[in-house]
Short mmCIF file of C-alpha atoms in Angstrom, two decimals:
data_model
loop_
_atom_site.label_atom_id
_atom_site.label_comp_id
_atom_site.label_asym_id
_atom_site.label_seq_id
_atom_site.Cartn_x
_atom_site.Cartn_y
_atom_site.Cartn_z
CA MET A 22 -2.40 31.01 51.31
CA LYS A 23 -0.79 33.58 53.37
CA CYS A 24 2.50 34.86 51.91
CA HIS A 25 5.32 35.36 54.40
CA VAL A 26 8.81 36.54 54.03
CA LEU A 27 10.61 33.47 55.77
CA ILE A 28 13.91 31.47 55.91
CA LEU A 29 13.74 28.67 53.20
CA LEU A 30 15.44 25.32 53.86
CA LEU A 31 15.87 22.55 51.37
CA ILE A 32 14.47 19.53 53.09
CA PRO A 33 12.77 16.35 51.65
CA ALA A 34 9.10 16.88 50.61
CA THR A 35 7.81 13.65 52.05
CA LEU A 36 8.32 14.99 55.47
CA LEU A 37 5.41 17.06 54.93
CA LEU A 38 3.25 14.67 52.92
CA GLY A 39 3.04 11.64 55.20
CA CYS A 40 -0.80 11.92 55.61
CA SER A 41 -1.57 10.42 52.17
CA GLU A 42 -0.72 7.01 50.45
CA HIS A 43 -0.75 8.78 47.17
CA SER A 44 1.77 11.54 48.25
CA LEU A 45 3.86 13.75 45.94
CA PRO A 46 6.99 12.29 44.60
CA THR A 47 10.05 12.65 46.61
CA THR A 48 11.80 15.60 45.54
CA GLN A 49 14.35 18.25 46.85
CA SER A 50 12.59 21.78 46.70
CA PRO A 51 12.46 24.70 48.95
CA VAL A 52 10.00 24.45 51.83
CA ILE A 53 8.90 27.32 54.28
CA THR A 54 9.83 26.47 57.54
CA ASP A 55 7.22 28.26 59.46
CA THR A 56 4.66 25.54 60.54
CA SER A 57 1.76 27.99 60.19
CA ALA A 58 2.61 28.15 56.15
CA PRO A 59 4.94 25.27 55.36
CA TYR A 60 4.29 25.66 51.50
CA GLN A 61 5.02 28.53 48.87
CA PRO A 62 2.12 29.70 46.85
CA GLY A 63 1.54 27.50 43.90
CA ASP A 64 2.68 24.48 45.43
CA ASN A 65 0.98 21.33 44.74
CA ILE A 66 -0.21 20.83 48.20
CA PRO A 67 -2.44 17.73 49.43
CA ALA A 68 -5.80 18.42 50.80
CA LEU A 69 -5.02 17.05 54.18
CA ASP A 70 -2.21 19.44 54.77
CA TYR A 71 -4.49 22.44 54.11
CA MET A 72 -6.71 21.03 57.03
CA LYS A 73 -3.64 20.09 59.25
CA HIS A 74 -2.26 23.82 58.97
CA ASN A 75 -5.62 25.19 59.15
CA GLU A 76 -5.21 27.07 55.80
CA THR A 77 -8.22 27.63 53.60
CA TYR A 78 -8.17 25.89 50.32
CA ASN A 79 -11.58 27.07 48.81
CA ALA A 80 -13.51 29.90 50.71
CA GLU A 81 -16.19 29.35 47.83
CA SER A 82 -17.05 25.59 48.59
CA VAL A 83 -20.57 26.33 48.82
CA ILE A 84 -20.48 26.57 44.90
CA PRO A 85 -20.77 22.97 43.98
CA PRO A 86 -18.85 21.29 41.02
CA GLN A 87 -21.93 21.04 38.78
CA CYS A 88 -22.17 24.90 38.84
CA TYR A 89 -19.08 25.18 36.54
CA THR A 90 -20.71 22.90 33.69
CA LYS A 91 -20.17 24.47 30.23
CA THR A 92 -23.58 25.12 29.00
CA ASP A 93 -22.80 26.36 25.70
CA GLY A 94 -25.81 28.43 25.93
CA VAL A 95 -28.45 25.50 25.52
CA ASN A 96 -27.33 22.60 28.05
CA ASN A 97 -29.10 23.43 31.28
CA PRO A 98 -28.39 21.33 34.47
CA CYS A 99 -28.82 24.43 36.51
CA TYR A 100 -32.50 24.38 36.68
CA ALA A 101 -32.75 21.47 39.22
CA CYS A 102 -31.51 23.60 42.08
CA HIS A 103 -32.10 27.30 40.92
CA GLN A 104 -35.92 28.26 40.86
CA THR A 105 -37.95 31.29 40.50
CA ASP A 106 -41.51 30.05 40.93
CA THR A 107 -43.50 32.71 42.36
CA THR A 108 -47.22 30.95 42.09
CA ASP A 109 -47.23 30.08 45.86
CA HIS A 110 -46.96 33.11 47.80
CA HIS A 111 -47.14 31.11 50.95
CA ARG A 112 -43.83 29.24 50.31
CA PRO A 113 -41.23 29.52 52.96
CA ASN A 114 -38.38 29.49 50.33
CA GLN A 115 -38.13 32.72 49.35
CA MET A 116 -34.64 32.48 47.48
CA ALA A 117 -36.01 32.96 43.91
CA ASP A 118 -32.69 32.25 42.24
CA GLY A 119 -33.70 31.38 38.76
CA ASN A 120 -31.59 33.99 37.23
CA LEU A 121 -28.51 31.94 38.36
CA GLN A 122 -29.41 29.26 35.70
CA GLY A 123 -26.25 29.35 33.52
CA ALA A 124 -25.41 32.84 34.55
CA TYR A 125 -22.16 32.14 36.37
CA GLU A 126 -22.51 34.85 38.73
CA PHE A 127 -19.53 34.16 40.99
CA SER A 128 -17.37 36.18 43.07
CA ASP A 129 -13.86 36.77 41.86
CA LEU A 130 -12.47 33.94 44.20
CA GLY A 131 -15.38 31.67 42.86
CA ALA A 132 -14.39 32.30 39.12
CA LYS A 133 -11.71 29.64 39.39
CA ASN A 134 -12.84 26.12 39.67
CA HIS A 135 -11.24 24.80 42.82
CA TRP A 136 -12.74 21.23 42.12
CA LYS A 137 -9.40 20.00 40.52
CA ASN A 138 -10.26 16.46 40.92
CA LEU A 139 -12.57 16.71 37.99
CA PHE A 140 -9.69 17.31 35.80
CA ILE A 141 -7.82 14.34 36.74
CA ASP A 142 -7.91 11.23 34.57
CA ARG A 143 -7.86 8.32 36.95
CA THR A 144 -7.60 5.47 34.44
CA HIS A 145 -3.89 4.90 35.58
CA LEU A 146 -4.81 5.13 39.19
CA ILE A 147 -7.59 2.19 39.06
CA SER A 148 -5.69 -0.10 36.69
CA GLY A 149 -3.96 -1.74 39.34
CA ILE A 150 -7.03 -2.55 41.53
CA SER A 151 -8.48 -5.75 40.69
CA ASP A 152 -12.40 -6.47 40.77
CA ASP A 153 -11.74 -8.86 43.52
CA VAL A 154 -10.19 -6.21 45.67
CA ILE A 155 -12.93 -3.60 44.99
CA LEU A 156 -15.78 -6.06 45.73
CA ASP A 157 -14.33 -7.09 48.99
CA TRP A 158 -13.69 -3.36 49.81
CA ILE A 159 -17.47 -2.29 49.01
CA ASN A 160 -18.99 -5.43 50.74
CA GLN A 161 -17.43 -4.51 54.37
CA ASP A 162 -19.37 -2.80 56.95
CA ASN A 163 -17.64 0.20 58.05
CA TYR A 164 -20.73 1.85 59.62
CA SER A 165 -21.22 -0.52 62.83
CA GLU A 166 -17.44 0.10 63.84
CA PHE A 167 -17.89 3.79 63.29
CA ILE A 168 -20.89 3.88 65.72
CA LYS A 169 -18.88 1.85 68.40
CA THR A 170 -16.17 4.24 68.11
CA GLN A 171 -18.30 7.19 68.65
CA GLN A 172 -20.18 5.45 71.64
CA ALA A 173 -16.56 4.72 73.15
CA ASN A 174 -15.35 8.10 72.89
CA THR A 175 -16.23 10.01 76.03
CA ASP A 176 -14.90 13.12 74.62
CA TRP A 177 -17.36 13.43 71.83
CA LYS A 178 -19.69 16.20 71.89
CA GLY A 179 -21.73 15.39 68.62
CA GLU A 180 -24.87 13.45 68.00
CA ILE A 181 -24.47 9.63 67.71
CA THR A 182 -26.98 7.86 65.44
CA PRO A 183 -27.04 4.09 65.59
CA ILE A 184 -29.33 2.17 63.35
CA LYS A 185 -28.60 -1.73 63.97
CA ASN A 186 -27.61 -3.27 60.72
CA LEU A 187 -27.88 -0.08 58.61
CA ALA A 188 -25.19 -1.73 56.36
CA TYR A 189 -27.78 -4.42 55.32
CA PRO A 190 -31.22 -2.50 54.83
CA GLU A 191 -33.07 -5.84 54.66
CA LYS A 192 -32.16 -6.56 58.23
CA ALA A 193 -32.38 -2.82 59.59
CA PHE A 194 -35.88 -1.99 58.61
CA ASN A 195 -39.52 -3.65 58.61
CA ALA A 196 -41.82 -3.45 55.42
CA LEU A 197 -42.96 -0.08 56.69
CA GLY A 198 -39.33 1.34 56.66
CA ILE A 199 -39.36 1.47 60.49
CA ALA A 200 -36.00 0.61 62.16
CA GLU A 201 -36.31 -2.85 63.96
CA ASP A 202 -34.02 -1.48 66.75
CA GLY A 203 -36.46 0.84 68.19
CA SER A 204 -34.52 3.93 67.42
CA GLY A 205 -37.46 5.69 65.87
CA TRP A 206 -35.62 5.95 62.43
CA VAL A 207 -37.88 5.46 59.43
CA ALA A 208 -36.59 4.89 55.81
CA PHE A 209 -38.67 6.29 53.02
CA ASN A 210 -38.89 5.46 49.22
CA TYR A 211 -37.93 8.63 47.22
CA LYS A 212 -37.03 9.35 43.76
CA PRO A 213 -33.13 10.18 43.59
CA PHE A 214 -32.29 13.69 42.87
CA PRO A 215 -31.10 14.37 39.09
CA SER A 216 -28.48 13.43 38.44
CA THR A 217 -25.57 13.44 40.93
CA PHE A 218 -27.63 10.91 43.10
CA TRP A 219 -28.17 8.59 40.21
CA PRO A 220 -26.10 5.25 40.71
CA THR A 221 -24.88 5.40 37.33
CA ASN A 222 -22.86 8.66 38.28
CA GLY A 223 -21.11 7.22 41.10
CA SER A 224 -23.29 6.43 44.31
CA THR A 225 -26.03 4.68 45.83
CA GLY A 226 -27.74 6.07 48.87
CA ASP A 227 -30.76 6.07 51.34
CA VAL A 228 -32.55 8.53 53.52
CA MET A 229 -34.09 7.96 57.04
CA ILE A 230 -36.29 10.51 58.99
CA ARG A 231 -36.97 10.63 62.72
CA LEU A 232 -39.44 12.92 64.59
CA PRO A 233 -38.97 13.88 68.04
CA SER A 234 -40.05 11.29 70.92
CA GLU A 235 -43.25 13.35 71.48
CA TYR A 236 -44.57 12.58 67.84
CA ARG A 237 -43.93 9.07 68.48
CA GLN A 238 -45.79 8.63 71.83
CA GLN A 239 -49.05 8.65 73.36
CA GLN A 240 -48.93 9.37 77.32
CA GLY A 241 -45.12 8.87 77.26
CA VAL A 242 -45.38 5.34 75.57
CA TYR A 243 -44.46 4.54 71.81
CA ASN A 244 -47.45 4.28 69.80
CA GLN A 245 -46.84 3.25 66.15
CA ASP A 246 -50.21 4.50 65.08
CA VAL A 247 -49.45 7.84 66.54
CA TYR A 248 -45.94 8.00 64.63
CA LEU A 249 -47.36 7.04 61.30
CA ALA A 250 -50.16 9.39 61.50
CA ASN A 251 -47.70 12.24 62.28
CA LEU A 252 -45.15 11.24 59.76
CA SER A 253 -48.12 11.57 57.15
CA LEU A 254 -49.14 14.96 58.58
CA VAL A 255 -45.43 15.97 57.89
CA GLU A 256 -45.79 14.93 54.38
CA LEU A 257 -49.13 16.72 53.86
CA THR A 258 -48.00 20.11 55.10
CA LEU A 259 -44.45 19.76 53.50
CA LYS A 260 -46.00 18.98 49.97
CA GLY A 261 -48.94 21.36 50.60
CA LEU A 262 -51.51 18.48 50.11
CA LYS A 263 -55.02 18.07 51.65
CA ASN A 264 -55.14 14.41 52.18
CA ILE A 265 -53.03 11.21 51.37
CA SER A 266 -53.08 7.51 52.15
CA THR A 267 -51.59 6.01 55.03
CA PRO A 268 -50.83 2.48 56.29
CA PRO A 269 -53.78 1.18 58.35
CA LEU A 270 -54.20 3.47 61.46
CA ASN A 271 -56.36 2.75 64.45
CA GLU A 272 -58.02 5.80 65.51
CA LYS A 273 -58.84 4.44 69.06
CA ARG A 274 -55.13 3.84 69.64
CA ILE A 275 -54.51 7.52 68.44
CA GLY A 276 -57.35 8.84 70.35
CA ILE A 277 -58.71 11.11 67.65
CA ASP A 278 -61.49 10.60 65.09
CA LEU A 279 -59.24 11.60 62.40
CA ASN A 280 -61.77 11.27 59.44
CA GLN A 281 -64.49 12.67 61.36
CA ASP A 282 -67.17 10.03 61.04
CA GLY A 283 -68.19 10.06 64.50
CA LYS A 284 -66.57 6.76 65.36
CA TYR A 285 -63.15 5.15 65.88
CA THR A 286 -62.06 2.94 62.99
CA THR A 287 -59.28 1.72 61.25
CA ILE A 288 -58.48 4.26 58.57
CA GLN A 289 -56.23 4.30 55.50
CA ASN A 290 -56.33 8.12 54.48
CA ILE A 291 -55.76 11.15 56.50
CA LYS A 292 -56.55 14.78 55.77
CA VAL A 293 -54.52 17.79 56.84
CA ARG A 294 -55.48 19.24 60.29
CA SER A 295 -54.15 22.11 62.54
CA HIS A 296 -52.23 19.98 64.86
CA TYR A 297 -50.07 16.89 65.29
CA VAL A 298 -51.42 14.19 67.44
CA GLY A 299 -50.20 12.05 70.32
CA ASP A 300 -48.00 13.71 72.99
CA ALA A 301 -46.86 16.32 70.15
CA GLN A 302 -49.81 18.71 69.92
CA SER A 303 -47.89 21.15 68.05
CA PRO A 304 -49.43 23.25 65.16
CA LEU A 305 -48.48 22.22 61.53
CA ALA A 306 -46.45 24.76 59.67
CA TYR A 307 -46.99 24.94 55.75
CA GLN A 308 -43.74 23.32 54.19
CA LEU A 309 -41.93 23.38 57.28
CA TYR A 310 -40.67 20.51 59.63
CA PRO A 311 -41.40 20.32 63.18
CA GLU A 312 -38.36 21.65 65.42
CA GLY A 313 -36.31 18.44 66.20
CA THR A 314 -36.96 16.59 62.96
CA GLU A 315 -33.66 14.75 62.16
CA PHE A 316 -32.42 13.20 58.76
CA LEU A 317 -29.81 10.55 58.13
CA HIS A 318 -28.49 10.13 54.61
CA THR A 319 -25.94 7.45 53.62
CA VAL A 320 -23.97 7.88 50.43
CA ARG A 321 -22.81 4.22 49.48
CA TYR A 322 -20.65 2.53 46.99
CA ILE A 323 -22.25 1.06 44.08
CA GLY A 324 -22.78 -2.80 45.13
CA VAL A 325 -22.75 -5.69 42.23
CA ASN A 326 -24.06 -8.83 43.00
CA ASP A 327 -22.83 -12.13 41.23
CA ASN A 328 -25.54 -11.92 38.73
CA GLY A 329 -24.58 -8.44 37.95
CA THR A 330 -27.38 -6.80 39.79
CA ILE A 331 -26.99 -3.39 41.11
CA PHE A 332 -27.70 -2.73 44.87
CA ASN A 333 -26.75 -0.37 47.78
CA ALA A 334 -23.33 -1.61 49.09
CA PRO A 335 -22.72 -2.16 52.81
CA ARG A 336 -19.69 0.23 52.69
CA MET A 337 -20.54 3.93 53.24
CA LYS A 338 -18.64 6.80 51.62
CA GLU A 339 -20.39 9.05 53.73
CA VAL A 340 -23.06 9.66 56.56
CA ARG A 341 -24.81 12.70 56.40
CA TYR A 342 -27.04 14.19 59.25
CA MET A 343 -29.30 17.09 59.65
CA LYS A 344 -31.20 18.46 62.86
CA LYS A 345 -33.65 20.98 62.94
CA HIS A 346 -32.43 22.47 66.12
CA ASN A 347 -34.68 25.83 65.90
CA PHE A 348 -37.88 26.26 64.21
CA LYS A 349 -38.13 29.45 62.11
CA SER A 350 -41.32 30.73 60.97
CA LYS A 351 -41.72 32.02 57.25
CA GLN A 352 -41.16 35.62 58.64
CA GLU A 353 -37.99 34.38 60.45
CA LEU A 354 -36.68 32.85 57.49
CA ALA A 355 -37.15 35.65 55.33
CA THR A 356 -34.74 37.66 57.50
CA SER A 357 -32.23 34.82 56.96
CA TYR A 358 -32.71 34.83 53.18
CA TYR A 359 -32.30 38.89 53.26
CA ARG A 360 -29.06 38.51 55.44
CA GLU A 361 -27.90 36.06 52.92
CA ALA A 362 -28.49 38.43 50.02
CA LYS A 363 -27.20 41.34 51.63
CA GLU A 364 -23.75 39.52 52.30
CA LYS A 365 -23.58 38.48 48.65
CA ALA A 366 -24.54 42.10 47.62
CA PHE A 367 -21.49 43.42 49.77
CA GLU A 368 -19.41 40.79 48.21
CA ASN A 369 -18.71 39.03 51.26
CA LEU A 370 -17.47 35.55 51.18
CA PRO A 371 -19.65 32.74 52.40
CA GLN A 372 -19.50 32.42 56.27
CA THR A 373 -19.68 28.75 58.00
CA LEU A 374 -20.69 28.72 61.49
CA TYR A 375 -18.77 25.85 62.95
CA LEU A 376 -19.97 24.05 65.94
CA GLY A 377 -17.27 21.71 66.66
CA ASP A 378 -18.31 18.08 67.05
CA ALA A 379 -21.88 19.08 66.46
CA GLY A 380 -21.03 20.00 62.68
CA ILE A 381 -22.27 23.31 61.29
CA ASN A 382 -25.29 25.57 61.65
CA ASN A 383 -26.79 26.75 58.22
CA SER A 384 -28.21 29.57 59.92
CA PHE A 385 -31.69 28.53 58.55
CA GLY A 386 -32.56 26.26 61.81
CA TRP A 387 -30.58 23.35 60.93
CA THR A 388 -27.33 21.76 62.19
CA ILE A 389 -25.61 19.62 59.45
CA ASN A 390 -22.95 17.13 60.16
CA GLY A 391 -20.94 14.52 58.02
CA TYR A 392 -18.61 11.53 58.19
CA ILE A 393 -16.29 10.23 55.59
CA GLU A 394 -13.83 7.64 55.00
CA ASP A 395 -10.39 8.12 56.08
CA GLY A 396 -7.19 6.53 54.10
CA GLN A 397 -8.16 3.17 55.65
CA GLY A 398 -11.88 3.28 55.01
CA LYS A 399 -13.01 4.01 58.46
CA LEU A 400 -15.58 6.75 58.69
CA ARG A 401 -14.12 9.92 60.53
CA PRO A 402 -16.03 13.34 61.12
CA GLN A 403 -15.32 15.70 58.47
CA HIS A 404 -13.16 18.68 58.83
CA LYS A 405 -14.78 22.14 58.90
CA GLN A 406 -13.39 22.91 55.51
CA GLU A 407 -15.01 19.51 53.99
CA LEU A 408 -18.35 20.54 55.92
CA ALA A 409 -18.63 23.80 54.47
CA PHE A 410 -19.35 22.15 51.19
CA CYS A 411 -22.76 20.79 52.73
CA ASN A 412 -24.03 24.65 52.68
CA GLY A 413 -23.88 24.69 49.07
CA CYS A 414 -27.08 22.57 48.89
CA HIS A 415 -28.67 22.94 52.11
CA LYS A 416 -28.77 26.61 52.71
CA THR A 417 -30.09 29.06 50.08
CA VAL A 418 -31.11 27.27 46.74
CA GLY A 419 -34.47 27.88 45.39
CA ALA A 420 -35.45 24.43 44.86
CA THR A 421 -35.44 23.01 48.24
CA TYR A 422 -38.30 22.63 51.00
CA ASP A 423 -37.09 23.64 54.40
CA GLN A 424 -33.50 23.43 53.17
CA THR A 425 -33.81 19.70 52.22
CA PHE A 426 -34.36 17.60 49.01
CA SER A 427 -35.59 14.00 49.60
CA PHE A 428 -38.70 14.10 51.60
CA ALA A 429 -40.55 16.16 49.10
CA ARG A 430 -39.59 13.62 46.59
CA LYS A 431 -41.09 10.60 48.52
CA VAL A 432 -43.56 8.48 46.79
CA THR A 433 -46.79 10.10 48.21
CA GLY A 434 -48.64 8.20 51.02
CA ALA A 435 -48.53 4.56 52.28
CA ALA A 436 -46.59 3.24 49.00
CA GLY A 437 -43.57 5.66 50.21
CA TRP A 438 -43.06 4.08 53.38
CA GLY A 439 -40.16 1.49 53.27
CA TYR A 440 -36.43 1.48 52.15
CA ILE A 441 -35.71 2.92 48.77
CA ASP A 442 -36.33 0.72 45.84
CA LEU A 443 -35.59 1.86 42.33
CA LYS A 444 -37.47 -1.06 40.96
CA SER A 445 -40.80 0.06 42.52
CA MET A 446 -40.74 3.38 40.76
CA THR A 447 -41.30 4.59 37.33
CA ASP A 448 -40.24 7.90 35.66
CA VAL A 449 -43.31 10.23 36.61
CA PRO A 450 -43.40 13.72 35.78
CA ASN A 451 -42.72 16.61 38.08
CA LYS A 452 -45.61 18.60 39.38
CA GLY A 453 -47.31 20.59 36.77
CA GLU A 454 -45.57 18.82 33.85
CA SER A 455 -46.67 15.88 31.69
CA GLN A 456 -43.40 14.22 30.51
CA GLY A 457 -41.25 11.74 32.91
CA GLU A 458 -38.67 13.98 34.98
CA PHE A 459 -35.65 12.18 34.12
CA LEU A 460 -36.43 11.95 30.26
CA THR A 461 -36.95 15.90 30.58
CA TYR A 462 -33.85 16.29 32.42
CA MET A 463 -31.77 14.36 29.84
CA GLN A 464 -33.27 16.24 27.24
CA ARG A 465 -32.51 19.72 29.00
CA VAL A 466 -29.03 18.69 29.89
CA GLY A 467 -27.98 16.98 26.83
CA GLY A 468 -26.63 13.91 28.49
CA GLY A 469 -27.10 11.58 31.39
CA ASP A 470 -25.04 13.53 33.96
CA GLU A 471 -24.49 17.52 34.63
CA PHE A 472 -21.29 17.24 32.73
CA ARG A 473 -22.33 15.28 29.85
CA GLN A 474 -19.63 12.69 29.97
CA ASN A 475 -21.37 9.67 31.05
CA GLN A 476 -20.74 7.63 28.03
CA GLU A 477 -22.67 4.80 28.97
CA MET A 478 -25.83 6.73 29.42
CA LEU A 479 -25.20 8.36 25.94
CA MET A 480 -25.05 5.04 24.40
CA ARG A 481 -28.17 3.76 26.20
CA TRP A 482 -30.47 6.68 25.82
CA PHE A 483 -29.29 8.91 23.18
CA THR A 484 -29.24 8.61 19.48
CA LYS A 485 -26.13 8.96 17.21
CA ASP A 486 -26.92 12.48 16.63
CA GLY A 487 -26.99 13.26 20.37
CA GLN A 488 -30.86 13.49 20.69
CA VAL A 489 -32.54 11.61 23.43
CA ASP A 490 -34.41 8.55 22.17
CA ILE A 491 -37.85 9.34 23.66
CA LYS A 492 -39.38 6.12 22.66
CA LYS A 493 -36.73 4.00 24.34
CA VAL A 494 -36.55 6.23 27.63
CA THR A 495 -40.36 5.99 27.90
CA SER A 496 -40.33 1.96 27.34
CA ALA A 497 -37.98 1.72 30.57
CA THR A 498 -40.09 -0.40 33.13
CA ASN A 499 -38.69 1.19 36.02
CA LEU A 500 -35.97 3.66 37.44
CA TYR A 501 -33.62 1.06 37.87
CA GLU A 502 -33.39 0.18 34.20
CA LEU A 503 -32.96 3.94 33.74
CA ILE A 504 -30.15 5.16 36.10
CA THR A 505 -28.31 2.02 37.21
CA PRO A 506 -24.93 1.35 35.64
CA SER A 507 -23.51 -1.66 33.95
CA PRO A 508 -21.51 -3.98 36.56
CA THR A 509 -18.44 -2.83 34.58
CA ARG A 510 -19.07 0.80 35.02
CA ALA A 511 -20.08 0.33 38.54
CA LEU A 512 -16.91 -1.44 39.68
CA ALA A 513 -14.63 1.19 37.59
CA LEU A 514 -16.49 4.08 39.46
CA ASN A 515 -15.82 2.25 42.78
CA LYS A 516 -12.31 2.08 42.07
CA ALA A 517 -11.99 5.74 40.97
CA TYR A 518 -13.57 6.71 44.33
CA LEU A 519 -11.45 4.57 46.28
CA SER A 520 -8.29 6.37 44.75
CA ILE A 521 -9.80 9.77 46.16
CA VAL A 522 -10.09 7.91 49.63
CA LYS A 523 -6.37 7.00 49.50
CA GLU A 524 -5.56 10.66 48.74
CA GLN A 525 -7.96 11.85 50.98
CA SER A 526 -8.42 14.65 48.67
CA TYR A 527 -12.15 15.55 49.23
CA LEU A 528 -11.38 19.22 49.48
CA PHE A 529 -10.70 18.78 45.74
CA GLY A 530 -14.00 17.15 44.96
CA ARG A 531 -15.85 13.94 45.64
CA ASP A 532 -17.17 13.02 42.20
CA ALA A 533 -15.76 9.82 41.09
CA THR A 534 -15.33 10.51 37.40
CA LEU A 535 -13.47 8.10 35.24
CA GLY A 536 -11.68 10.50 32.77
CA LYS A 537 -10.97 14.26 32.76
CA ALA A 538 -14.22 16.33 32.70
CA ARG A 539 -14.26 18.08 29.21
CA ASN A 540 -17.66 20.11 29.36
CA VAL A 541 -16.51 21.71 32.86
CA LEU A 542 -14.99 25.12 33.19
CA GLU A 543 -11.67 25.63 34.83
CA TYR A 544 -12.12 29.37 35.00
CA ILE A 545 -15.05 31.54 34.46
CA ASP A 546 -14.60 34.83 32.21
CA ASP A 547 -16.61 37.14 30.30
CA SER A 548 -16.54 34.85 27.00
CA GLN A 549 -18.72 32.17 28.49
CA GLN A 550 -21.97 32.28 27.04
CA PRO A 551 -25.03 32.37 29.18
CA LEU A 552 -27.89 30.18 29.03
CA LYS A 553 -30.36 31.61 26.06
CA PRO A 554 -33.66 32.44 27.52
CA ASN A 555 -35.59 29.80 25.96
CA HIS A 556 -33.30 27.18 27.75
CA ARG A 557 -34.26 28.46 31.24
CA TYR A 558 -36.98 26.80 33.06
CA VAL A 559 -39.53 26.93 36.04
CA TRP A 560 -39.56 23.70 37.84
CA ASP A 561 -40.67 21.88 40.90
CA MET A 562 -39.03 19.13 42.63
CA GLN A 563 -42.24 17.39 43.68
CA LEU A 564 -43.56 14.65 41.50
CA ALA A 565 -46.86 13.82 40.28
CA TRP A 566 -46.83 10.33 41.54
CA ALA A 567 -50.59 9.82 40.83
CA LYS A 568 -49.37 9.14 37.16
CA GLN A 569 -47.26 6.26 38.13
#
């Protein structure tokens, strides 16, 4: 906050706190009268007022909350993002940041954990919310109204991404994951990233991909065979595979003998080739999406059916959007990585390129935008300070593929086209490993979440002496059994997040924790023990689906 020498007046604090239902108590206190800085340093300022008065709360918001986990030298959740795998010299991701595993190499500003929502016990905040109230809340569709509002706003300059019935996936997509409304969006079945995206830790979600129109058409006309072939080719090049299975593809409709057997037939396997098909005709680029690729990611409440089944609730906490507005080659990306490294070497604070309604530019060719609930539960555009948070994962971390996570984790081939279904997947190993990924993660982390505070996961999958019960974990029939919460925990997590919504305190953290975090550092200092060398790992987020 800026420090000004200003005239102070005694006025009720509530005059400045009308933005939130959970405002500070009404007290008489000195308040700065200058509208550019209405608070004194140290005041307990609501998140909305930082944005209202254009004062930066956390210039290091690219450091996610999970990076402040207390490792005690042995518990390592860091490896899932920070990687130094140099075996693939052709890989465009040149971050090589495995040295950050448990090292706490933060700037002076970043040494303070600004995610103070982690340290709030929300028990008293959720005690007055009944199960009926929260169930009614999460079962409402807030996406359809959001799209109508965007479409009616003639001043809106950002993207509009409607998918009819998206709140109800069984209506929105066919068996192959293709949107029924003809929008070109395609849902795919992927393994959730450990462990923030496990339902047991607060949210459900899904991801859809859309390629530009020329990748969906043959001579200007939509062609499903062309589209599925190109989606499969994107998967091949991103994962570095030579061939994969596909839904049935009619080579005659595509106009290419894809399996090179000298005739046009219906095939169910495709080999990597030099160029995309249909009207696209552009070359494949190793581990890079074509220009114009879009992703839509919804973060949802945890749905609970009458019989206790967990599902993706209709109500969305967030709608996240990415578009590859500019293709960058491996060489051009190297320049971006170098620029980022140079900024850090000179101890410059992170820069976020804000594009107004269009969101932010991550400087690696992607535009990122996001929408989040307002105090009444309606989706609203995120403020630039809230959007800066996105760069923490979608800019420079060593684990990503072309700055993304989910598509590299898609069930490979034909079985992976369709809406996410945790019951259809088992805990397969990562590429190059033999043991289940989630089992390995729990062993390395020492818990069922980064913060080691999910008591239900500890009771389900760990022994009394704190070790993972390997036999029990490996006997789980599917991912649903492994990573979904009990109905009681699901409703409590939903209520905890609703309290954040009512506060509009996203700048202070979006994690729906039930109690105050115990294994999270509020300040980083030299006394913090780094991870021991034998607790650091080389890892690939891709999965060995053949072992399912």
